[in-house]
Amino acid sequence: MKPQVLQLNPILIPEVNTKLAARYTVHKYFEMTKPDAWLKTHGAAIDAVITGGHTGISNAMLAQLPVVKVVAVNGVGTDAVDLAYCRSRGLPVTATLGALTEDVADLAIGLLIAACRNLCAGDRFVRDGLWEKFPQPSAIPLARRFSGMRIGIVGMGRVGRAVATRAEAFGCRISYTDLRAMHDVPYRFVPQLLELAQDADALVLCAAADKAEGIINAAVLEALGPRGFLVNVARGRLVNEADLTAALSAGRIAGAGLDVFVDEPRVPLALRQSDAVTLQAHRASATWETRTAMAEMVLESLAQALAGERPSMSLTT
Ligand code: 8YV
């Protein structure tokens, strides 16, 4: 009998789905009509779980999977998995470490340029036929230059570093904050987030959200100031969204580029209606190249764990 895999999120790479189906009996939780009832009946037989970074898995669900041998996160964020609990069960939790760094950093820079150059508002202006109606150059406000901006990076991990090298190529001055100074990067460490915001034209959030929640609040946004931009490619809950919408509508910051939100896929109306905001639907890693690399890592983690080996990308064992 093939091992039983419970899949909580779709994988969008057909070749990987073919391999999964050939090696395992795959139960697609996201397609089930009565997933709770199914889990009660079949949970005891599940050997492996595949989930997404944002979805993770609850302890209540894990408790119904007594013989599960691996939780393979198809993503890099593990904030939606209780790693301490999994460690206590000796359960490997794997992540796709390193696979999505470049794409996430690309999108961070893209969002920042889009936000400060008003790319989406400009696109709508042309698309909606407004250019012909209002051909005078003053019909669109002047934008803000990206090159040379002072960039404050929150979280100098893999993604933070990749954002920094890209921004450096645009002549940006890089500062960062993290739990501690990193001695292998040439950028200025600022221990206090408030101070980083005060001294930055743009804050780029690249931090893990395991412990931090609502760190971008009214005070930080106030410090960023009316010419400042916020970019978030990490997790929505790093930001106090009510404070962000208030700051944007009062012009206390200039704009934002957001790929992640507190309660996805629900995005506050005030953000959706703001021309100062560029929005994406949590797509920073969503390229063929990266999603293929991630899905292949998931396959590898499953194969290792189900062969009785410690998965090389395990964070808990
Ligand atoms: C993915 C993510 O969208 O890596 C993460 O933690 O949130 C994203 O890259 C997600 O995990 C896809 O399953």
mmCIF file of C-alpha atoms and ligand atoms in Angstrom:
data_model
loop_
_atom_site.group_PDB
_atom_site.id
_atom_site.type_symbol
_atom_site.label_atom_id
_atom_site.label_comp_id
_atom_site.label_asym_id
_atom_site.label_seq_id
_atom_site.Cartn_x
_atom_site.Cartn_y
_atom_site.Cartn_z
ATOM 1 C CA MET A 1 0.000 0.000 0.000
ATOM 2 C CA LYS A 2 1.260 3.481 -0.875
ATOM 3 C CA PRO A 3 1.868 5.943 1.968
ATOM 4 C CA GLN A 4 -1.052 8.279 2.657
ATOM 5 C CA VAL A 5 -0.473 12.015 2.212
ATOM 6 C CA LEU A 6 -2.823 14.701 3.430
ATOM 7 C CA GLN A 7 -2.487 17.806 1.257
ATOM 8 C CA LEU A 8 -3.857 21.025 2.764
ATOM 9 C CA ASN A 9 -2.974 23.394 -0.100
ATOM 10 C CA PRO A 10 -2.849 22.917 -3.866
ATOM 11 C CA ILE A 11 0.472 22.569 -5.676
ATOM 12 C CA LEU A 12 0.368 24.308 -9.046
ATOM 13 C CA ILE A 13 3.085 22.307 -10.812
ATOM 14 C CA PRO A 14 1.539 19.487 -12.905
ATOM 15 C CA GLU A 15 4.760 17.400 -13.052
ATOM 16 C CA VAL A 16 5.002 17.420 -9.268
ATOM 17 C CA ASN A 17 1.350 16.456 -8.875
ATOM 18 C CA THR A 18 1.972 13.550 -11.251
ATOM 19 C CA LYS A 19 4.936 12.407 -9.133
ATOM 20 C CA LEU A 20 2.934 12.791 -5.923
ATOM 21 C CA ALA A 21 0.066 10.707 -7.327
ATOM 22 C CA ALA A 22 2.469 8.006 -8.551
ATOM 23 C CA ARG A 23 4.228 7.651 -5.185
ATOM 24 C CA TYR A 24 1.453 8.272 -2.676
ATOM 25 C CA THR A 25 -2.262 8.168 -2.065
ATOM 26 C CA VAL A 26 -2.934 11.885 -1.912
ATOM 27 C CA HIS A 27 -5.959 13.198 -0.025
ATOM 28 C CA LYS A 28 -6.740 16.778 -1.053
ATOM 29 C CA TYR A 29 -8.189 18.350 2.070
ATOM 30 C CA PHE A 30 -8.933 21.608 0.229
ATOM 31 C CA GLU A 31 -11.285 19.781 -2.170
ATOM 32 C CA MET A 32 -13.217 17.809 0.460
ATOM 33 C CA THR A 33 -16.854 18.654 1.109
ATOM 34 C CA LYS A 34 -16.756 17.442 4.733
ATOM 35 C CA PRO A 35 -13.093 17.709 5.728
ATOM 36 C CA ASP A 36 -13.683 17.480 9.512
ATOM 37 C CA ALA A 37 -15.654 14.228 9.227
ATOM 38 C CA TRP A 38 -13.067 12.839 6.781
ATOM 39 C CA LEU A 39 -10.238 13.617 9.174
ATOM 40 C CA LYS A 40 -11.983 11.877 12.083
ATOM 41 C CA THR A 41 -12.336 8.684 10.039
ATOM 42 C CA HIS A 42 -9.025 8.693 8.150
ATOM 43 C CA GLY A 43 -6.603 10.834 10.188
ATOM 44 C CA ALA A 44 -5.105 7.838 11.975
ATOM 45 C CA ALA A 45 -3.715 6.487 8.686
ATOM 46 C CA ILE A 46 -2.006 9.658 7.450
ATOM 47 C CA ASP A 47 1.774 9.350 7.002
ATOM 48 C CA ALA A 48 2.650 12.840 5.777
ATOM 49 C CA VAL A 49 1.194 16.325 5.468
ATOM 50 C CA ILE A 50 1.836 18.945 2.793
ATOM 51 C CA THR A 51 0.774 22.460 3.678
ATOM 52 C CA GLY A 52 1.450 26.073 2.702
ATOM 53 C CA GLY A 53 3.485 28.589 4.665
ATOM 54 C CA HIS A 54 0.466 30.735 5.387
ATOM 55 C CA THR A 55 -1.848 27.781 6.104
ATOM 56 C CA GLY A 56 0.440 25.730 8.334
ATOM 57 C CA ILE A 57 -1.360 23.165 10.499
ATOM 58 C CA SER A 58 -3.111 23.425 13.846
ATOM 59 C CA ASN A 59 -2.209 21.316 16.867
ATOM 60 C CA ALA A 60 -5.840 20.128 16.926
ATOM 61 C CA MET A 61 -5.396 18.682 13.446
ATOM 62 C CA LEU A 62 -1.981 17.211 14.273
ATOM 63 C CA ALA A 63 -3.523 15.507 17.303
ATOM 64 C CA GLN A 64 -5.714 13.556 14.878
ATOM 65 C CA LEU A 65 -2.668 12.315 12.951
ATOM 66 C CA PRO A 66 -0.965 9.928 15.391
ATOM 67 C CA VAL A 67 1.435 8.288 12.901
ATOM 68 C CA VAL A 68 2.312 11.304 10.748
ATOM 69 C CA LYS A 69 6.048 11.301 9.970
ATOM 70 C CA VAL A 70 6.553 14.734 8.408
ATOM 71 C CA VAL A 71 4.856 18.088 7.921
ATOM 72 C CA ALA A 72 6.283 19.478 4.685
ATOM 73 C CA VAL A 73 5.648 23.203 4.411
ATOM 74 C CA ASN A 74 5.566 24.328 0.798
ATOM 75 C CA GLY A 75 6.973 27.696 1.802
ATOM 76 C CA VAL A 76 9.569 29.295 4.000
ATOM 77 C CA GLY A 77 7.406 30.725 6.798
ATOM 78 C CA THR A 78 6.624 28.277 9.588
ATOM 79 C CA ASP A 79 4.746 30.709 11.837
ATOM 80 C CA ALA A 80 1.490 28.801 11.290
ATOM 81 C CA VAL A 81 2.967 25.582 12.741
ATOM 82 C CA ASP A 82 3.680 25.090 16.438
ATOM 83 C CA LEU A 83 7.323 24.062 16.064
ATOM 84 C CA ALA A 84 7.773 23.459 19.799
ATOM 85 C CA TYR A 85 4.850 21.023 19.817
ATOM 86 C CA CYS A 86 6.181 19.216 16.732
ATOM 87 C CA ARG A 87 9.644 19.057 18.329
ATOM 88 C CA SER A 88 8.090 17.509 21.442
ATOM 89 C CA ARG A 89 6.535 14.826 19.207
ATOM 90 C CA GLY A 90 9.835 14.285 17.355
ATOM 91 C CA LEU A 91 7.970 15.300 14.207
ATOM 92 C CA PRO A 92 10.027 16.829 11.382
ATOM 93 C CA VAL A 93 8.641 20.082 9.989
ATOM 94 C CA THR A 94 10.369 21.000 6.753
ATOM 95 C CA ALA A 95 10.421 24.284 4.814
ATOM 96 C CA THR A 96 11.622 25.224 1.339
ATOM 97 C CA LEU A 97 14.591 27.156 2.640
ATOM 98 C CA GLY A 98 16.334 29.327 0.078
ATOM 99 C CA ALA A 99 14.022 28.417 -2.810
ATOM 100 C CA LEU A 100 12.028 31.624 -2.895
ATOM 101 C CA THR A 101 14.527 34.249 -1.758
ATOM 102 C CA GLU A 102 15.134 35.842 -5.148
ATOM 103 C CA ASP A 103 11.489 36.026 -6.191
ATOM 104 C CA VAL A 104 10.342 37.522 -2.907
ATOM 105 C CA ALA A 105 13.096 40.130 -3.044
ATOM 106 C CA ASP A 106 12.227 40.909 -6.677
ATOM 107 C CA LEU A 107 8.621 41.511 -5.715
ATOM 108 C CA ALA A 108 9.596 43.698 -2.756
ATOM 109 C CA ILE A 109 11.553 45.995 -5.077
ATOM 110 C CA GLY A 110 8.764 45.821 -7.666
ATOM 111 C CA LEU A 111 6.170 46.811 -5.083
ATOM 112 C CA LEU A 112 8.289 49.675 -3.818
ATOM 113 C CA ILE A 113 8.868 51.063 -7.318
ATOM 114 C CA ALA A 114 5.184 50.532 -8.135
ATOM 115 C CA ALA A 115 4.136 52.378 -4.987
ATOM 116 C CA CYS A 116 6.478 55.346 -5.233
ATOM 117 C CA ARG A 117 6.089 55.770 -9.026
ATOM 118 C CA ASN A 118 2.279 55.218 -8.867
ATOM 119 C CA LEU A 119 2.517 52.510 -11.526
ATOM 120 C CA CYS A 120 -0.925 51.027 -10.894
ATOM 121 C CA ALA A 121 -2.715 54.374 -10.830
ATOM 122 C CA GLY A 122 -0.866 55.284 -14.048
ATOM 123 C CA ASP A 123 -1.902 51.992 -15.622
ATOM 124 C CA ARG A 124 -5.553 52.639 -14.710
ATOM 125 C CA PHE A 125 -5.338 56.187 -16.088
ATOM 126 C CA VAL A 126 -4.284 54.895 -19.512
ATOM 127 C CA ARG A 127 -6.463 51.769 -19.450
ATOM 128 C CA ASP A 128 -9.617 53.686 -18.521
ATOM 129 C CA GLY A 129 -9.163 56.117 -21.401
ATOM 130 C CA LEU A 130 -8.467 59.045 -19.055
ATOM 131 C CA TRP A 131 -5.247 60.080 -20.812
ATOM 132 C CA GLU A 132 -7.195 61.065 -23.939
ATOM 133 C CA LYS A 133 -9.718 62.959 -21.834
ATOM 134 C CA PHE A 134 -7.110 64.734 -19.710
ATOM 135 C CA PRO A 135 -3.961 64.976 -21.875
ATOM 136 C CA GLN A 136 -2.362 67.769 -19.872
ATOM 137 C CA PRO A 137 0.713 66.490 -17.911
ATOM 138 C CA SER A 138 -0.695 67.913 -14.672
ATOM 139 C CA ALA A 139 -3.545 65.354 -14.793
ATOM 140 C CA ILE A 140 -1.258 62.868 -13.024
ATOM 141 C CA PRO A 141 0.662 64.033 -9.954
ATOM 142 C CA LEU A 142 4.443 63.819 -10.031
ATOM 143 C CA ALA A 143 5.801 60.684 -8.395
ATOM 144 C CA ARG A 144 8.634 59.970 -5.981
ATOM 145 C CA ARG A 145 12.115 58.835 -7.069
ATOM 146 C CA PHE A 146 13.133 55.330 -5.968
ATOM 147 C CA SER A 147 16.850 55.454 -6.815
ATOM 148 C CA GLY A 148 18.867 56.680 -3.870
ATOM 149 C CA MET A 149 16.119 56.147 -1.296
ATOM 150 C CA ARG A 150 17.084 55.351 2.265
ATOM 151 C CA ILE A 151 15.786 51.806 2.754
ATOM 152 C CA GLY A 152 15.122 50.325 6.202
ATOM 153 C CA ILE A 153 14.928 46.539 6.098
ATOM 154 C CA VAL A 154 13.105 44.778 8.909
ATOM 155 C CA GLY A 155 14.613 41.290 9.155
ATOM 156 C CA MET A 156 18.075 40.747 7.647
ATOM 157 C CA GLY A 157 17.592 37.059 6.783
ATOM 158 C CA ARG A 158 17.850 35.557 3.300
ATOM 159 C CA VAL A 159 15.109 37.767 1.818
ATOM 160 C CA GLY A 160 16.270 40.916 3.635
ATOM 161 C CA ARG A 161 19.767 40.445 2.248
ATOM 162 C CA ALA A 162 18.469 39.863 -1.288
ATOM 163 C CA VAL A 163 16.383 43.049 -1.041
ATOM 164 C CA ALA A 164 19.466 44.920 0.180
ATOM 165 C CA THR A 165 21.694 43.838 -2.735
ATOM 166 C CA ARG A 166 19.000 44.827 -5.232
ATOM 167 C CA ALA A 167 18.378 48.200 -3.582
ATOM 168 C CA GLU A 168 22.126 48.873 -3.429
ATOM 169 C CA ALA A 169 22.230 48.586 -7.230
ATOM 170 C CA PHE A 170 19.751 51.488 -7.303
ATOM 171 C CA GLY A 171 22.085 53.578 -5.164
ATOM 172 C CA CYS A 172 19.940 53.149 -2.060
ATOM 173 C CA ARG A 173 21.421 53.472 1.410
ATOM 174 C CA ILE A 174 20.586 50.381 3.466
ATOM 175 C CA SER A 175 19.920 50.151 7.193
ATOM 176 C CA TYR A 176 18.260 47.275 8.991
ATOM 177 C CA THR A 177 16.897 46.023 12.224
ATOM 178 C CA ASP A 178 16.782 42.479 13.526
ATOM 179 C CA LEU A 179 17.019 40.671 16.862
ATOM 180 C CA ARG A 180 20.775 41.229 16.693
ATOM 181 C CA ALA A 181 23.402 42.826 14.467
ATOM 182 C CA MET A 182 24.670 40.620 11.629
ATOM 183 C CA HIS A 183 28.425 40.822 11.314
ATOM 184 C CA ASP A 184 28.538 39.401 7.809
ATOM 185 C CA VAL A 185 26.619 42.262 6.148
ATOM 186 C CA PRO A 186 27.969 45.755 5.406
ATOM 187 C CA TYR A 187 24.747 47.565 6.318
ATOM 188 C CA ARG A 188 24.037 49.809 9.290
ATOM 189 C CA PHE A 189 22.301 48.001 12.170
ATOM 190 C CA VAL A 190 19.652 49.990 14.028
ATOM 191 C CA PRO A 191 18.417 48.158 17.136
ATOM 192 C CA GLN A 192 15.171 50.126 17.456
ATOM 193 C CA LEU A 193 12.492 49.816 14.785
ATOM 194 C CA LEU A 194 11.233 53.318 15.599
ATOM 195 C CA GLU A 195 14.650 54.782 14.952
ATOM 196 C CA LEU A 196 14.981 52.788 11.710
ATOM 197 C CA ALA A 197 11.625 54.190 10.536
ATOM 198 C CA GLN A 198 12.617 57.748 11.438
ATOM 199 C CA ASP A 199 15.702 57.499 9.273
ATOM 200 C CA ALA A 200 14.160 55.703 6.259
ATOM 201 C CA ASP A 201 12.258 56.697 3.123
ATOM 202 C CA ALA A 202 10.905 53.167 2.901
ATOM 203 C CA LEU A 203 10.547 50.268 5.310
ATOM 204 C CA VAL A 204 10.628 46.793 3.761
ATOM 205 C CA LEU A 205 9.305 43.979 5.937
ATOM 206 C CA CYS A 206 11.197 40.709 5.457
ATOM 207 C CA ALA A 207 10.958 39.335 8.992
ATOM 208 C CA ALA A 208 9.592 36.010 10.189
ATOM 209 C CA ALA A 209 6.329 36.412 12.062
ATOM 210 C CA ASP A 210 6.868 33.644 14.623
ATOM 211 C CA LYS A 211 7.141 36.066 17.513
ATOM 212 C CA ALA A 212 6.508 39.539 16.097
ATOM 213 C CA GLU A 213 2.941 40.788 15.719
ATOM 214 C CA GLY A 214 1.666 44.305 15.010
ATOM 215 C CA ILE A 215 5.191 45.744 15.172
ATOM 216 C CA ILE A 216 4.338 48.244 12.437
ATOM 217 C CA ASN A 217 1.971 50.387 14.456
ATOM 218 C CA ALA A 218 0.863 54.032 14.574
ATOM 219 C CA ALA A 219 4.091 55.184 16.228
ATOM 220 C CA VAL A 220 6.330 53.471 13.632
ATOM 221 C CA LEU A 221 4.229 54.828 10.760
ATOM 222 C CA GLU A 222 4.355 58.299 12.285
ATOM 223 C CA ALA A 223 8.146 57.966 12.437
ATOM 224 C CA LEU A 224 8.273 56.841 8.776
ATOM 225 C CA GLY A 225 6.481 60.073 7.959
ATOM 226 C CA PRO A 226 4.405 61.629 5.167
ATOM 227 C CA ARG A 227 7.064 60.940 2.495
ATOM 228 C CA GLY A 228 7.642 57.364 3.639
ATOM 229 C CA PHE A 229 6.590 54.061 2.044
ATOM 230 C CA LEU A 230 5.900 50.655 3.562
ATOM 231 C CA VAL A 231 6.450 47.351 1.741
ATOM 232 C CA ASN A 232 5.385 44.013 3.177
ATOM 233 C CA VAL A 233 6.400 40.699 1.581
ATOM 234 C CA ALA A 234 6.588 38.800 4.883
ATOM 235 C CA ARG A 235 3.380 38.282 6.877
ATOM 236 C CA GLY A 236 0.338 40.511 7.243
ATOM 237 C CA ARG A 237 0.230 40.245 10.986
ATOM 238 C CA LEU A 238 3.529 42.109 11.343
ATOM 239 C CA VAL A 239 1.427 45.194 10.586
ATOM 240 C CA ASN A 240 -1.377 46.702 12.609
ATOM 241 C CA GLU A 241 -3.690 47.091 9.616
ATOM 242 C CA ALA A 242 -6.040 49.525 11.347
ATOM 243 C CA ASP A 243 -3.079 51.801 12.104
ATOM 244 C CA LEU A 244 -1.863 51.444 8.511
ATOM 245 C CA THR A 245 -5.202 52.350 6.931
ATOM 246 C CA ALA A 246 -5.553 55.311 9.312
ATOM 247 C CA ALA A 247 -2.034 56.517 8.477
ATOM 248 C CA LEU A 248 -2.629 56.184 4.730
ATOM 249 C CA SER A 249 -5.958 57.979 4.720
ATOM 250 C CA ALA A 250 -4.588 60.820 6.857
ATOM 251 C CA GLY A 251 -1.486 61.106 4.636
ATOM 252 C CA ARG A 252 0.787 60.290 7.591
ATOM 253 C CA ILE A 253 2.707 57.975 5.213
ATOM 254 C CA ALA A 254 2.978 58.371 1.432
ATOM 255 C CA GLY A 255 2.067 54.872 0.288
ATOM 256 C CA ALA A 256 2.475 51.133 0.593
ATOM 257 C CA GLY A 257 3.151 48.007 -1.452
ATOM 258 C CA LEU A 258 1.546 44.975 0.141
ATOM 259 C CA ASP A 259 1.646 41.298 -0.808
ATOM 260 C CA VAL A 260 0.378 39.927 2.522
ATOM 261 C CA PHE A 261 -2.497 40.772 4.856
ATOM 262 C CA VAL A 262 -3.762 39.917 8.317
ATOM 263 C CA ASP A 263 -6.825 37.912 7.224
ATOM 264 C CA GLU A 264 -6.123 36.657 3.703
ATOM 265 C CA PRO A 265 -7.885 36.654 1.296
ATOM 266 C CA ARG A 266 -9.844 39.458 2.944
ATOM 267 C CA VAL A 267 -8.212 42.853 2.421
ATOM 268 C CA PRO A 268 -9.592 45.935 4.182
ATOM 269 C CA LEU A 269 -11.743 48.073 1.881
ATOM 270 C CA ALA A 270 -9.747 51.178 2.775
ATOM 271 C CA LEU A 271 -6.610 49.546 1.345
ATOM 272 C CA ARG A 272 -8.427 48.344 -1.770
ATOM 273 C CA GLN A 273 -9.758 51.830 -2.416
ATOM 274 C CA SER A 274 -6.518 53.710 -1.838
ATOM 275 C CA ASP A 275 -4.549 54.894 -4.875
ATOM 276 C CA ALA A 276 -1.496 55.194 -2.641
ATOM 277 C CA VAL A 277 -1.382 51.419 -2.217
ATOM 278 C CA THR A 278 -0.198 48.723 -4.622
ATOM 279 C CA LEU A 279 -1.665 45.331 -3.793
ATOM 280 C CA GLN A 280 -0.776 41.737 -4.615
ATOM 281 C CA ALA A 281 -2.564 38.525 -3.628
ATOM 282 C CA HIS A 282 0.279 36.877 -1.636
ATOM 283 C CA ARG A 283 2.184 36.087 -4.831
ATOM 284 C CA ALA A 284 5.794 36.847 -3.983
ATOM 285 C CA SER A 285 6.933 33.263 -4.585
ATOM 286 C CA ALA A 286 4.428 32.570 -7.349
ATOM 287 C CA THR A 287 6.631 32.017 -10.394
ATOM 288 C CA TRP A 288 6.982 28.750 -12.305
ATOM 289 C CA GLU A 289 10.657 28.617 -11.422
ATOM 290 C CA THR A 290 10.287 29.101 -7.684
ATOM 291 C CA ARG A 291 7.111 27.099 -7.211
ATOM 292 C CA THR A 292 8.744 24.198 -9.114
ATOM 293 C CA ALA A 293 11.836 24.372 -6.892
ATOM 294 C CA MET A 294 9.647 24.551 -3.776
ATOM 295 C CA ALA A 295 7.458 21.625 -4.808
ATOM 296 C CA GLU A 296 10.535 19.516 -5.610
ATOM 297 C CA MET A 297 11.823 20.247 -2.090
ATOM 298 C CA VAL A 298 8.494 19.093 -0.674
ATOM 299 C CA LEU A 299 8.817 15.831 -2.664
ATOM 300 C CA GLU A 300 12.341 15.361 -1.319
ATOM 301 C CA SER A 301 11.271 15.958 2.282
ATOM 302 C CA LEU A 302 8.435 13.445 1.946
ATOM 303 C CA ALA A 303 10.745 10.855 0.379
ATOM 304 C CA GLN A 304 13.367 11.261 3.101
ATOM 305 C CA ALA A 305 10.908 11.136 6.004
ATOM 306 C CA LEU A 306 8.965 8.190 4.620
ATOM 307 C CA ALA A 307 12.228 6.288 4.077
ATOM 308 C CA GLY A 308 12.878 6.683 7.797
ATOM 309 C CA GLU A 309 15.577 9.342 7.328
ATOM 310 C CA ARG A 310 15.787 12.766 8.941
ATOM 311 C CA PRO A 311 14.645 15.201 6.230
ATOM 312 C CA SER A 312 17.564 17.486 5.347
ATOM 313 C CA MET A 313 15.267 20.530 5.487
ATOM 314 C CA SER A 314 13.795 19.694 8.897
ATOM 315 C CA LEU A 315 13.597 22.579 11.351
ATOM 316 C CA THR A 316 12.496 20.534 14.345
ATOM 317 C CA THR A 317 14.443 17.290 14.390
HETATM 318 C C1 8YV B 1 3.690 30.864 -0.294
HETATM 319 C C2 8YV B 1 4.733 31.800 1.881
HETATM 320 O O1 8YV B 1 2.717 31.681 -0.881
HETATM 321 O O2 8YV B 1 6.866 30.824 1.885
HETATM 322 C C3 8YV B 1 5.940 31.244 2.541
HETATM 323 O O3 8YV B 1 5.958 31.214 3.780
HETATM 324 O O4 8YV B 1 3.877 32.312 2.505
HETATM 325 C C4 8YV B 1 4.608 31.783 0.391
HETATM 326 O O5 8YV B 1 5.785 31.627 -0.278
HETATM 327 C C5 8YV B 1 2.989 29.746 0.315
HETATM 328 O O6 8YV B 1 3.696 29.065 1.271
HETATM 329 C C6 8YV B 1 2.568 28.812 -0.818
HETATM 330 O O7 8YV B 1 2.160 27.611 -0.349
#
